[in-house]
Amino acid sequence: MIKEYSLSLIALLKGVVYDHQKAAWSNLTDYEADVKRYFSTIGLELFMDKSEGYAFLKQVEFEEEVDIPRLAEKRQLDFHVSLLCLVLRKYLLENDAQGGTVRAIIPQQEIINRVLLLMPVAPDEAKQQDKIVTTINKVIDIGFLRKLEDNTDNYEIHRIIKGFVNADEIDSALKRLESYASEKKIAE
């Protein structure tokens, strides 16, 4: 028997549901409790931020060892991707604190400048900037960033990054990454 909230279930299993996906979002808000109950039986948790307009599934972390396969494999982010995600999250935090618009737009050069401030000086700055641009594309693939289609080098930071990068940990994480970058440079 098909449930009234099947649209929500399928949409969430496919990925993130945003509020601009009118039918799926409306169905999800109408049946939120049912959807949570359904997914809890299979070890998944609904993470929904109505004020920011997104929802996604997270694997429940059990304290004891449970033999349940993961819906999505956890993957370790490399240094550059981690650094860029933290920089973007910090920019979003600053934008919100200044009463910025709902859409957080950041130019590519601003991204590069902010990342370069946290990296050791490299002998080949052009190569380092190319690496940052490559990292920007990786973060686009993850879904935290979107290139605007206005023939500029501007990007929109997707607010879903807030669900993955905790604002309280940004500064300490940035310091740890700076320290890691310094150690890596010394080792080379």
Coordinates of C-alpha atoms in Angstrom, one line a residue:
M1 CA 0.0 0.0 0.0
I2 CA 1.4 3.4 -1.0
K3 CA 1.6 5.9 1.8
E4 CA 0.5 9.5 1.6
Y5 CA 4.0 10.6 2.2
S6 CA 5.7 8.3 -0.4
L7 CA 6.7 11.4 -2.4
S8 CA 8.7 12.6 0.6
L9 CA 10.3 9.2 1.2
I10 CA 11.4 8.9 -2.4
A11 CA 12.6 12.5 -2.7
L12 CA 14.7 12.1 0.5
L13 CA 16.2 8.8 -0.7
K14 CA 17.3 10.5 -3.8
G15 CA 19.0 13.3 -1.9
V16 CA 18.4 16.7 -0.4
V17 CA 14.9 18.2 -0.5
Y18 CA 14.7 21.9 -0.8
D19 CA 11.7 24.2 -0.3
H20 CA 11.7 25.3 -3.9
Q21 CA 10.7 21.7 -4.8
K22 CA 7.2 22.7 -4.0
A23 CA 5.4 19.3 -4.1
A24 CA 8.0 17.3 -2.2
W25 CA 8.6 20.1 0.4
S26 CA 4.9 20.5 1.0
N27 CA 4.4 16.8 1.4
L28 CA 7.3 16.6 3.7
T29 CA 6.1 19.4 6.0
D30 CA 2.6 17.9 6.0
Y31 CA 3.8 14.4 7.0
E32 CA 7.1 15.2 8.8
A33 CA 6.2 13.1 11.9
D34 CA 5.3 10.1 9.7
V35 CA 8.4 10.4 7.6
K36 CA 10.6 10.6 10.8
R37 CA 8.9 7.5 12.2
Y38 CA 9.3 5.6 8.9
F39 CA 13.0 6.3 8.6
S40 CA 13.8 5.7 12.3
T41 CA 12.8 2.1 11.8
I42 CA 15.7 1.6 9.4
G43 CA 18.3 3.6 11.3
L44 CA 17.9 6.9 9.4
E45 CA 17.2 10.3 10.9
L46 CA 15.4 13.2 9.1
F47 CA 17.4 16.5 9.4
M48 CA 15.0 19.3 8.5
D49 CA 15.7 23.0 8.7
K50 CA 12.5 24.8 7.8
S51 CA 13.8 28.3 8.2
E52 CA 16.6 27.6 5.7
G53 CA 14.4 25.4 3.5
Y54 CA 16.2 22.0 3.2
A55 CA 16.0 18.5 4.5
F56 CA 18.1 15.4 4.2
L57 CA 18.7 12.0 5.8
K58 CA 21.4 11.2 8.2
Q59 CA 22.5 7.8 9.4
V60 CA 21.8 7.3 13.1
E61 CA 25.1 6.7 15.0
F62 CA 24.5 3.9 17.4
E63 CA 26.6 3.6 20.6
E64 CA 26.8 -0.2 20.3
E65 CA 27.9 -2.0 17.1
V66 CA 25.0 -2.5 14.8
D67 CA 25.3 -4.5 11.6
I68 CA 23.4 -2.2 9.3
P69 CA 24.8 -1.0 6.0
R70 CA 25.2 2.7 5.5
L71 CA 22.9 4.5 3.1
A72 CA 25.8 6.7 2.0
E73 CA 29.4 5.9 2.6
K74 CA 31.3 8.4 4.8
R75 CA 34.2 9.9 3.0
Q76 CA 37.1 11.7 4.4
L77 CA 37.5 15.1 2.9
D78 CA 41.0 16.1 1.9
F79 CA 42.7 19.1 3.4
H80 CA 41.7 21.6 0.7
V81 CA 38.1 20.6 0.6
S82 CA 37.8 20.8 4.4
L83 CA 39.5 24.2 4.4
L84 CA 37.2 25.5 1.7
C85 CA 34.1 24.2 3.4
L86 CA 35.1 26.0 6.6
V87 CA 35.9 29.2 4.7
L88 CA 32.5 29.1 3.0
R89 CA 30.7 28.4 6.3
K90 CA 32.5 31.2 8.0
Y91 CA 31.5 33.5 5.1
L92 CA 27.9 32.4 5.4
L93 CA 28.0 33.2 9.1
E94 CA 29.5 36.6 8.5
N95 CA 26.9 37.3 5.8
D96 CA 24.0 36.4 8.1
A97 CA 25.5 38.4 11.0
Q98 CA 25.6 41.5 8.7
G99 CA 21.9 41.0 7.8
G100 CA 22.9 39.8 4.3
T101 CA 20.4 38.4 1.8
V102 CA 19.1 34.9 2.0
R103 CA 21.3 34.0 -0.9
A104 CA 24.9 34.2 0.0
I105 CA 26.8 35.1 -3.1
I106 CA 30.6 35.1 -3.1
P107 CA 33.0 35.9 -6.0
Q108 CA 35.6 33.4 -7.0
Q109 CA 38.5 35.8 -6.2
E110 CA 37.1 36.3 -2.7
I111 CA 37.1 32.5 -2.2
I112 CA 40.7 32.3 -3.4
N113 CA 41.8 35.2 -1.3
R114 CA 40.2 33.8 1.9
V115 CA 41.7 30.3 1.3
L116 CA 45.2 31.7 0.5
L117 CA 45.2 33.6 3.8
L118 CA 45.0 30.2 5.6
M119 CA 47.6 28.4 3.5
P120 CA 51.4 28.5 3.6
V121 CA 53.0 30.6 0.9
A122 CA 53.7 28.5 -2.1
P123 CA 56.6 29.0 -4.6
D124 CA 54.1 28.8 -7.5
E125 CA 51.1 31.0 -6.6
A126 CA 49.3 30.4 -10.0
K127 CA 49.5 26.6 -9.3
Q128 CA 48.1 27.1 -5.8
Q129 CA 45.2 29.2 -7.2
D130 CA 44.5 26.5 -9.8
K131 CA 44.3 24.0 -6.9
I132 CA 41.7 26.2 -5.2
V133 CA 39.6 26.4 -8.3
T134 CA 39.8 22.6 -8.6
T135 CA 38.7 22.4 -5.0
I136 CA 35.8 24.8 -5.7
N137 CA 34.6 22.3 -8.3
K138 CA 34.8 19.4 -5.8
V139 CA 32.7 21.4 -3.3
I140 CA 30.2 22.1 -6.1
D141 CA 30.0 18.3 -6.6
I142 CA 29.3 17.8 -2.9
G143 CA 26.4 20.3 -3.2
F144 CA 27.6 23.1 -0.9
L145 CA 28.3 25.6 -3.7
R146 CA 26.7 26.5 -7.1
K147 CA 28.3 28.5 -9.9
L148 CA 25.9 31.3 -11.0
E149 CA 24.9 31.3 -14.6
D150 CA 25.3 35.1 -15.0
N151 CA 28.6 35.0 -16.9
T152 CA 30.5 36.1 -13.8
D153 CA 32.8 34.1 -11.5
N154 CA 30.2 34.3 -8.7
Y155 CA 29.0 31.4 -6.6
E156 CA 26.1 30.8 -4.3
I157 CA 26.8 29.1 -1.0
H158 CA 24.0 26.6 -0.4
R159 CA 22.7 26.9 3.1
I160 CA 22.7 23.1 3.6
I161 CA 26.4 23.6 4.5
K162 CA 25.0 24.7 7.9
G163 CA 23.8 21.1 8.5
F164 CA 27.3 19.7 8.0
V165 CA 29.7 22.4 9.3
N166 CA 29.0 23.4 12.9
A167 CA 29.3 27.2 13.4
D168 CA 30.7 26.7 16.9
E169 CA 33.6 24.7 15.6
I170 CA 34.7 26.9 12.7
D171 CA 37.5 28.9 14.4
S172 CA 39.1 25.9 16.2
A173 CA 38.9 23.8 13.0
L174 CA 40.5 26.6 10.9
K175 CA 43.3 26.8 13.5
R176 CA 43.8 23.0 13.3
L177 CA 43.9 23.1 9.5
E178 CA 46.4 26.1 9.5
S179 CA 48.6 24.0 11.9
Y180 CA 48.3 21.0 9.6
A181 CA 49.2 23.1 6.6
S182 CA 52.3 24.4 8.4
E183 CA 53.4 20.9 9.5
K184 CA 52.9 19.6 5.9
K185 CA 55.0 22.5 4.5
I186 CA 57.8 21.7 7.0
A187 CA 57.7 18.0 6.1
E188 CA 58.1 18.8 2.4

